[in-house]
Tab-separated table of C-alpha atoms in Angstrom:
chain	number	residue	atom	x	y	z
A	1	MET	CA	1.712	45.509	-37.377
A	2	SER	CA	5.382	45.575	-36.671
A	3	PHE	CA	7.428	42.380	-36.360
A	4	ASP	CA	7.859	43.135	-32.622
A	5	ASP	CA	4.052	43.401	-32.193
A	6	PHE	CA	3.603	40.098	-34.054
A	7	VAL	CA	6.064	38.334	-31.722
A	8	GLU	CA	4.421	39.799	-28.683
A	9	SER	CA	0.960	38.580	-29.783
A	10	ILE	CA	2.281	35.036	-30.103
A	11	ARG	CA	3.791	35.207	-26.723
A	12	ASN	CA	0.571	36.465	-25.174
A	13	SER	CA	-1.504	33.641	-26.795
A	14	GLU	CA	0.800	31.042	-25.216
A	15	SER	CA	1.085	32.607	-21.852
A	16	GLU	CA	-1.518	30.317	-20.288
A	17	ILE	CA	0.436	27.109	-21.173
A	18	LEU	CA	3.901	28.451	-20.705
A	19	LYS	CA	6.122	28.750	-17.640
A	20	PRO	CA	9.182	30.946	-17.099
A	21	MET	CA	12.595	29.381	-16.886
A	22	ARG	CA	15.718	31.380	-15.909
A	23	ILE	CA	18.327	31.556	-18.702
A	24	LEU	CA	21.674	33.223	-19.055
A	25	GLY	CA	23.136	34.559	-22.307
A	26	VAL	CA	24.998	37.400	-23.986
A	27	GLN	CA	23.817	40.264	-26.096
A	28	LYS	CA	25.821	41.154	-29.133
A	29	ARG	CA	26.797	44.865	-29.237
A	30	LYS	CA	30.089	46.621	-29.357
A	31	ARG	CA	30.887	45.091	-26.037
A	32	LEU	CA	29.636	41.628	-24.851
A	33	ARG	CA	27.185	42.215	-22.003
A	34	LYS	CA	25.819	39.452	-19.793
A	35	ILE	CA	22.060	39.389	-19.795
A	36	VAL	CA	19.555	37.608	-17.472
A	37	GLY	CA	16.112	37.054	-18.626
A	38	ARG	CA	13.148	34.672	-18.721
A	39	LYS	CA	12.339	32.060	-21.396
A	40	ARG	CA	8.841	30.728	-21.620
A	41	MET	CA	8.675	27.047	-22.029
A	42	LYS	CA	5.740	24.658	-22.342
A	43	ASN	CA	4.316	23.360	-19.059
A	44	PRO	CA	2.374	20.161	-19.900
A	45	ALA	CA	-0.310	19.242	-17.504
A	46	ILE	CA	0.662	16.179	-15.368
A	47	ARG	CA	-2.298	14.219	-14.049
A	48	ILE	CA	-1.851	11.338	-11.813
A	49	GLU	CA	-4.881	9.595	-10.243
A	50	THR	CA	-5.622	6.313	-8.577
A	51	PRO	CA	-8.053	3.734	-9.966
A	52	THR	CA	-11.504	3.462	-8.258
A	53	LEU	CA	-10.602	2.172	-4.865
A	54	PRO	CA	-12.393	-0.595	-2.726
A	55	ILE	CA	-14.214	-0.057	0.445
A	56	ASN	CA	-11.936	0.259	3.561
A	57	CYS	CA	-8.872	1.058	1.351
A	58	VAL	CA	-6.263	2.614	3.542
A	59	LYS	CA	-3.531	3.250	0.962
A	60	HIS	CA	-2.804	2.836	-2.746
A	61	ILE	CA	0.726	2.894	-4.128
A	62	TRP	CA	1.909	2.825	-7.750
A	63	ILE	CA	5.081	0.686	-7.393
A	64	ASN	CA	5.820	0.923	-11.049
A	65	ARG	CA	3.269	2.680	-13.378
A	66	ALA	CA	5.114	1.617	-16.566
A	67	GLN	CA	4.828	-2.073	-15.526
A	68	LYS	CA	1.336	-1.512	-14.071
A	69	ILE	CA	2.414	-2.799	-10.641
A	70	GLN	CA	0.460	-1.345	-7.667
A	71	MET	CA	-0.060	-2.011	-4.010
A	72	VAL	CA	-3.412	-1.754	-2.158
A	73	PHE	CA	-3.890	-1.916	1.567
A	74	ILE	CA	-7.402	-2.842	2.993
A	75	GLU	CA	-8.392	-2.599	6.593
A	76	VAL	CA	-10.222	-5.614	8.049
A	77	PRO	CA	-11.716	-4.858	11.469
A	78	LYS	CA	-11.177	-7.072	14.498
A	79	GLY	CA	-13.616	-10.016	14.315
A	80	LYS	CA	-14.142	-13.749	14.364
A	81	TRP	CA	-13.707	-16.127	11.402
A	82	ASP	CA	-14.431	-19.797	10.663
A	83	ILE	CA	-11.169	-21.420	9.756
A	84	ALA	CA	-9.657	-24.811	9.079
A	85	TYR	CA	-6.447	-26.104	10.572
A	86	TYR	CA	-5.359	-28.984	8.292
A	87	ASN	CA	-8.576	-31.097	8.358
A	88	THR	CA	-9.952	-29.615	11.596
A	89	ALA	CA	-12.588	-26.905	11.428
A	90	PHE	CA	-12.725	-24.192	14.064
A	91	GLU	CA	-15.563	-21.858	14.414
A	92	GLN	CA	-15.545	-18.166	15.095
A	93	VAL	CA	-11.867	-17.851	15.951
A	94	GLY	CA	-10.888	-14.352	17.147
A	95	PHE	CA	-8.557	-12.276	14.984
A	96	PRO	CA	-7.084	-8.796	15.669
A	97	ARG	CA	-7.670	-5.700	13.512
A	98	MET	CA	-5.601	-6.281	10.361
A	99	LEU	CA	-4.270	-4.661	7.245
A	100	PHE	CA	-4.392	-6.874	4.105
A	101	GLY	CA	-2.014	-5.703	1.441
A	102	TYR	CA	-2.138	-6.848	-2.224
A	103	ARG	CA	0.632	-6.500	-4.777
A	104	ILE	CA	-1.018	-6.505	-8.208
A	105	ARG	CA	0.333	-6.597	-11.722
A	106	GLU	CA	-2.027	-6.332	-14.658
A	107	GLY	CA	-4.963	-7.832	-12.651
A	108	ARG	CA	-2.967	-10.707	-11.127
A	109	ILE	CA	-2.308	-10.753	-7.408
A	110	GLN	CA	1.345	-11.419	-7.012
A	111	GLN	CA	1.572	-11.173	-3.181
A	112	MET	CA	-0.733	-10.962	-0.223
A	113	HIS	CA	0.466	-9.224	2.985
A	114	ILE	CA	-1.145	-9.386	6.461
A	115	LEU	CA	-0.191	-7.042	9.324
A	116	ALA	CA	-1.875	-6.685	12.661
A	117	ILE	CA	-2.697	-3.385	14.294
A	118	LYS	CA	-4.267	-2.413	17.632
A	119	ASP	CA	-7.891	-1.422	17.589
A	120	LYS	CA	-7.491	2.332	18.116
A	121	GLY	CA	-8.186	5.284	15.771
A	122	ARG	CA	-7.407	5.855	12.147
A	123	ILE	CA	-4.434	4.202	10.456
A	124	ARG	CA	-1.789	6.672	9.682
A	125	GLU	CA	1.922	6.617	8.498
A	126	ASP	CA	3.050	6.499	12.138
A	127	THR	CA	0.732	3.736	13.155
A	128	GLU	CA	2.613	0.865	14.837
A	129	LEU	CA	2.453	-2.529	13.119
A	130	TYR	CA	2.296	-5.928	14.862
A	131	LYS	CA	3.011	-9.430	13.627
A	132	PHE	CA	0.131	-11.489	12.334
A	133	PRO	CA	-0.334	-13.785	15.426
A	134	TYR	CA	-1.115	-17.098	13.713
A	135	ALA	CA	0.574	-19.077	10.956
A	136	ASN	CA	1.364	-18.885	7.202
A	137	VAL	CA	2.732	-15.321	7.273
A	138	SER	CA	6.461	-14.544	7.116
A	139	ASN	CA	7.649	-10.933	7.593
A	140	GLY	CA	4.161	-9.741	6.628
A	141	VAL	CA	3.964	-11.848	3.351
A	142	VAL	CA	1.421	-14.664	3.146
A	143	CYS	CA	2.389	-18.179	2.087
A	144	MET	CA	-0.691	-19.604	0.332
A	145	GLY	CA	0.918	-22.985	-0.400
A	146	GLY	CA	-0.842	-24.565	-3.325
A	147	ASN	CA	-3.841	-22.278	-3.071
A	148	PRO	CA	-3.897	-19.931	-6.015
A	149	LEU	CA	-4.839	-16.279	-5.745
A	150	PRO	CA	-7.619	-15.185	-8.229
A	151	VAL	CA	-7.197	-12.796	-11.140
A	152	ILE	CA	-9.188	-9.594	-10.539
A	153	LYS	CA	-10.770	-7.243	-13.090
A	154	ASP	CA	-11.471	-4.392	-10.692
A	155	LEU	CA	-9.664	-3.258	-7.516
A	156	ALA	CA	-13.111	-3.110	-5.817
A	157	GLN	CA	-12.879	-6.944	-5.638
A	158	LEU	CA	-10.024	-6.570	-3.065
A	159	ALA	CA	-12.657	-5.391	-0.422
A	160	THR	CA	-13.504	-9.064	0.240
A	161	MET	CA	-10.338	-10.765	-0.937
A	162	HIS	CA	-9.379	-11.606	2.688
A	163	GLN	CA	-12.015	-14.239	2.607
A	164	VAL	CA	-9.788	-16.254	0.278
A	165	PHE	CA	-7.230	-16.356	2.960
A	166	PHE	CA	-9.649	-17.429	5.761
A	167	ALA	CA	-11.158	-20.129	3.505
A	168	ALA	CA	-7.745	-21.723	2.768
A	169	PRO	CA	-6.628	-24.435	5.334
A	170	SER	CA	-4.069	-23.244	7.809
A	171	SER	CA	-0.930	-25.124	8.681
A	172	THR	CA	2.010	-24.684	11.152
A	173	CYS	CA	4.016	-22.833	8.496
A	174	TYR	CA	6.005	-19.985	10.132
A	175	TYR	CA	4.282	-20.387	13.486
A	176	ASP	CA	6.339	-20.176	16.691
A	177	THR	CA	6.112	-18.582	20.181
A	178	LYS	CA	7.620	-15.314	18.855
A	179	ARG	CA	4.550	-14.583	16.751
A	180	ASN	CA	2.429	-13.604	19.802
A	181	GLU	CA	2.553	-13.277	23.577
A	182	SER	CA	-0.103	-15.893	24.319
A	183	GLY	CA	2.298	-18.501	25.632
A	184	PHE	CA	0.752	-21.211	23.361
A	185	SER	CA	3.444	-23.147	21.443
A	186	ASP	CA	0.818	-25.448	19.919
A	187	LEU	CA	-1.249	-23.756	17.213
A	188	ARG	CA	-4.149	-26.214	17.439
A	189	GLU	CA	-4.468	-25.456	21.121
A	190	LEU	CA	-4.394	-21.708	20.461
A	191	TYR	CA	-7.135	-21.970	17.789
A	192	ASN	CA	-9.245	-24.036	20.197
A	193	ARG	CA	-8.744	-21.474	22.943
A	194	MET	CA	-9.698	-18.617	20.623
A	195	GLN	CA	-13.042	-19.978	19.438
A	196	GLY	CA	-15.782	-17.488	20.216
A	197	LYS	CA	-13.387	-15.066	21.848
A	198	ASP	CA	-11.878	-11.665	20.838
A	199	PHE	CA	-8.132	-11.756	20.196
A	200	PRO	CA	-6.444	-10.043	23.113
A	201	GLU	CA	-4.435	-7.026	21.927
A	202	GLU	CA	-1.895	-7.519	24.718
A	203	TRP	CA	-0.882	-10.797	22.927
A	204	LEU	CA	0.232	-8.881	19.774
A	205	THR	CA	3.985	-8.729	19.160
A	206	SER	CA	5.327	-5.505	17.714
A	207	LYS	CA	7.178	-5.568	14.339
A	208	GLN	CA	9.175	-2.506	15.586
A	209	GLN	CA	7.998	-0.721	12.523
A	210	THR	CA	5.423	1.843	11.500
A	211	PHE	CA	3.012	1.532	8.517
A	212	GLY	CA	4.938	4.292	6.669
A	213	GLN	CA	8.258	2.488	7.158
A	214	TYR	CA	6.778	-0.760	5.953
A	215	CYS	CA	5.434	0.872	2.723
A	216	GLN	CA	8.857	2.404	2.068
A	217	GLU	CA	10.403	-1.093	1.849
A	218	LEU	CA	7.955	-2.335	-0.778
């Protein structure tokens, strides 16, 4: 076997894991001649996958893989929830269709987000977002006060994590008449009105932002 044959056999054996890359150079002869050729370089397999995702997961984002920071959005359908406003209990208060977002770092929930959406179709990047119509949410981010968020071992636990929010007592924090179009300035009165009723979608106030735009700002 000649040296050229030996080199060619090595090249053939690596052809499945190599990729071409354009290079420039010169060839030494009596006169310098410019040559253009292909150089084979290693093409390592790059595999990126999400963790096992919870039920009703709409979107998963790796904010920073090195620091193990991720964002997970869960859809919560329109429904009625038992809540507490300070020391007063309200039964089956109507809530709109919502997106709960969780910013997680190494199993610890750093932030909880809540966004409202209208009850129509699949959630996409261009889906319009609306303000959470009640209290304790500022620009989409939840204020839990002194109520701690639990540590999780598996993202599947996020499928029911919204129940932690509904179980925590509500206050007037961040509530004003700009949060919805109901006309109720008193939150207690609004909660009382919404017992046993669906939340009217025409009361939702737009955030002037799509779901895709919101995610870009995270």
